[in-house]
Amino acid sequence: MFELNKHFRFESAHVLKYHTGKCGRPHGHSYELTVSLRSDTLCPEGSSTNMVMDFNDIATIVKPMIETYFDHHWINETLQCESPTAEFIAQWIFRYLKPRLPLLTRVTVNETTTSSVTYWE
Ligand SMILES: [Zn+2]
């Protein structure tokens, strides 16, 4: 079995409406996103020979999502959520990407250098 991990970064702002601590105030994060794909087979021919999937092809699918919904966006608005926690974001990204990346198995969102959430189905 092979597992591919591709990492991305984006800056986003949000507020957690119901949080009674400091996350209840508008603020931003430098998020790190890891998308993980699994396969037990490799491409037999063509440009991706002996790859599960070309890392560049993964980026071609993920980057437009980041541009449209996450990077320098107010994600309460773009995700239409009153409380877009790291858990919510990881699940949202998984469900957005799965139809576009059928080999996707896990999405990990790092909200800070010490806090991350992994979502899979
Ligand atoms: Zn936050």
mmCIF file of C-alpha atoms and ligand atoms in Angstrom:
data_model
loop_
_atom_site.group_PDB
_atom_site.id
_atom_site.type_symbol
_atom_site.label_atom_id
_atom_site.label_comp_id
_atom_site.label_asym_id
_atom_site.label_seq_id
_atom_site.Cartn_x
_atom_site.Cartn_y
_atom_site.Cartn_z
ATOM 1 C CA MET A 1 0.000 0.000 0.000
ATOM 2 C CA PHE A 2 1.191 3.493 -0.832
ATOM 3 C CA GLU A 3 0.171 6.678 0.950
ATOM 4 C CA LEU A 4 0.797 10.060 -0.646
ATOM 5 C CA ASN A 5 0.754 13.207 1.474
ATOM 6 C CA LYS A 6 0.610 16.623 -0.160
ATOM 7 C CA HIS A 7 0.896 19.762 1.962
ATOM 8 C CA PHE A 8 -0.611 23.202 1.412
ATOM 9 C CA ARG A 9 -0.744 26.473 3.335
ATOM 10 C CA PHE A 10 -3.292 29.262 3.465
ATOM 11 C CA GLU A 11 -4.215 32.231 5.615
ATOM 12 C CA SER A 12 -7.836 32.616 6.677
ATOM 13 C CA ALA A 13 -9.923 34.570 9.148
ATOM 14 C CA HIS A 14 -12.904 33.348 11.113
ATOM 15 C CA VAL A 15 -14.865 33.633 14.327
ATOM 16 C CA LEU A 16 -16.413 30.841 16.381
ATOM 17 C CA LYS A 17 -19.757 32.389 17.231
ATOM 18 C CA TYR A 18 -20.549 30.246 20.251
ATOM 19 C CA HIS A 19 -17.072 30.103 21.799
ATOM 20 C CA THR A 20 -16.913 31.789 25.193
ATOM 21 C CA GLY A 21 -13.111 32.273 25.049
ATOM 22 C CA LYS A 22 -10.884 34.264 22.712
ATOM 23 C CA CYS A 23 -11.975 32.265 19.631
ATOM 24 C CA GLY A 24 -15.269 34.134 19.946
ATOM 25 C CA ARG A 25 -13.471 37.220 18.605
ATOM 26 C CA PRO A 26 -12.610 37.584 14.885
ATOM 27 C CA HIS A 27 -9.056 36.365 14.240
ATOM 28 C CA GLY A 28 -6.875 34.591 11.683
ATOM 29 C CA HIS A 29 -4.744 31.485 11.324
ATOM 30 C CA SER A 30 -1.928 30.311 9.090
ATOM 31 C CA TYR A 31 -3.461 26.959 8.286
ATOM 32 C CA GLU A 32 -1.601 23.924 7.004
ATOM 33 C CA LEU A 33 -3.543 21.362 5.025
ATOM 34 C CA THR A 34 -2.434 17.808 4.296
ATOM 35 C CA VAL A 35 -4.352 15.664 1.854
ATOM 36 C CA SER A 36 -3.585 11.935 1.917
ATOM 37 C CA LEU A 37 -4.252 9.471 -0.882
ATOM 38 C CA ARG A 38 -3.870 5.701 -0.790
ATOM 39 C CA SER A 39 -3.524 3.070 -3.445
ATOM 40 C CA ASP A 40 -1.953 -0.344 -3.755
ATOM 41 C CA THR A 41 -1.300 0.093 -7.455
ATOM 42 C CA LEU A 42 0.886 2.395 -9.526
ATOM 43 C CA CYS A 43 0.167 3.909 -12.915
ATOM 44 C CA PRO A 44 1.546 1.438 -15.476
ATOM 45 C CA GLU A 45 2.240 3.870 -18.300
ATOM 46 C CA GLY A 46 2.408 7.457 -19.458
ATOM 47 C CA SER A 47 3.667 10.547 -17.646
ATOM 48 C CA SER A 48 2.703 9.150 -14.211
ATOM 49 C CA THR A 49 4.436 5.781 -14.666
ATOM 50 C CA ASN A 50 5.196 4.235 -11.258
ATOM 51 C CA MET A 51 3.298 6.977 -9.418
ATOM 52 C CA VAL A 52 0.028 6.648 -7.502
ATOM 53 C CA MET A 53 -0.781 10.151 -8.759
ATOM 54 C CA ASP A 54 1.425 13.015 -9.899
ATOM 55 C CA PHE A 55 1.824 15.463 -6.972
ATOM 56 C CA ASN A 56 1.310 18.289 -9.462
ATOM 57 C CA ASP A 57 -2.057 16.823 -10.456
ATOM 58 C CA ILE A 58 -3.101 16.789 -6.780
ATOM 59 C CA ALA A 59 -2.127 20.451 -6.498
ATOM 60 C CA THR A 60 -4.065 21.278 -9.673
ATOM 61 C CA ILE A 61 -7.221 20.005 -7.941
ATOM 62 C CA VAL A 62 -6.621 21.389 -4.434
ATOM 63 C CA LYS A 63 -5.280 24.879 -5.192
ATOM 64 C CA PRO A 64 -8.440 26.256 -6.876
ATOM 65 C CA MET A 65 -10.425 25.191 -3.791
ATOM 66 C CA ILE A 66 -7.954 27.037 -1.548
ATOM 67 C CA GLU A 67 -8.144 30.148 -3.739
ATOM 68 C CA THR A 68 -11.950 30.129 -3.909
ATOM 69 C CA TYR A 69 -12.842 29.274 -0.322
ATOM 70 C CA PHE A 70 -9.865 29.708 2.011
ATOM 71 C CA ASP A 71 -6.842 31.858 1.244
ATOM 72 C CA HIS A 72 -7.396 35.406 2.534
ATOM 73 C CA HIS A 73 -11.109 34.731 2.925
ATOM 74 C CA TRP A 74 -13.562 35.152 5.787
ATOM 75 C CA ILE A 75 -14.412 31.485 6.014
ATOM 76 C CA ASN A 76 -17.581 31.957 8.050
ATOM 77 C CA GLU A 77 -18.903 33.439 4.808
ATOM 78 C CA THR A 78 -17.295 31.220 2.167
ATOM 79 C CA LEU A 79 -18.202 27.995 4.026
ATOM 80 C CA GLN A 80 -21.533 29.447 5.216
ATOM 81 C CA CYS A 81 -20.872 28.360 8.794
ATOM 82 C CA GLU A 82 -21.302 30.210 12.092
ATOM 83 C CA SER A 83 -18.529 28.230 13.746
ATOM 84 C CA PRO A 84 -15.931 26.939 11.245
ATOM 85 C CA THR A 85 -13.698 24.991 13.609
ATOM 86 C CA ALA A 86 -10.721 22.945 12.406
ATOM 87 C CA GLU A 87 -12.995 19.891 12.669
ATOM 88 C CA PHE A 88 -15.619 21.500 10.438
ATOM 89 C CA ILE A 89 -12.991 22.644 7.925
ATOM 90 C CA ALA A 90 -11.378 19.190 7.696
ATOM 91 C CA GLN A 91 -14.738 17.524 7.073
ATOM 92 C CA TRP A 92 -15.771 20.214 4.576
ATOM 93 C CA ILE A 93 -12.520 19.823 2.618
ATOM 94 C CA PHE A 94 -12.782 16.011 2.627
ATOM 95 C CA ARG A 95 -16.315 16.098 1.251
ATOM 96 C CA TYR A 96 -15.404 18.756 -1.325
ATOM 97 C CA LEU A 97 -12.337 16.916 -2.574
ATOM 98 C CA LYS A 98 -13.476 13.271 -2.452
ATOM 99 C CA PRO A 99 -15.470 13.395 -5.721
ATOM 100 C CA ARG A 100 -12.501 15.133 -7.382
ATOM 101 C CA LEU A 101 -9.804 12.936 -5.791
ATOM 102 C CA PRO A 102 -11.248 9.414 -5.530
ATOM 103 C CA LEU A 103 -8.092 8.057 -3.834
ATOM 104 C CA LEU A 104 -8.421 10.597 -0.986
ATOM 105 C CA THR A 105 -8.414 8.895 2.423
ATOM 106 C CA ARG A 106 -7.661 11.604 4.985
ATOM 107 C CA VAL A 107 -7.608 15.367 5.371
ATOM 108 C CA THR A 108 -5.547 16.975 8.142
ATOM 109 C CA VAL A 109 -5.944 20.636 9.056
ATOM 110 C CA ASN A 110 -3.354 22.282 11.293
ATOM 111 C CA GLU A 111 -4.852 25.393 12.829
ATOM 112 C CA THR A 112 -1.693 26.174 14.783
ATOM 113 C CA THR A 113 1.711 24.518 15.046
ATOM 114 C CA THR A 114 0.428 22.477 18.003
ATOM 115 C CA SER A 115 -3.209 21.784 17.061
ATOM 116 C CA SER A 116 -4.497 19.645 14.199
ATOM 117 C CA VAL A 117 -7.566 17.644 13.195
ATOM 118 C CA THR A 118 -7.693 14.671 10.857
ATOM 119 C CA TYR A 119 -10.942 13.654 9.175
ATOM 120 C CA TRP A 120 -11.702 10.479 7.218
ATOM 121 C CA GLU A 121 -14.773 8.416 6.361
HETATM 122 ZN ZN ZN B 1 -9.541 30.272 15.196
#
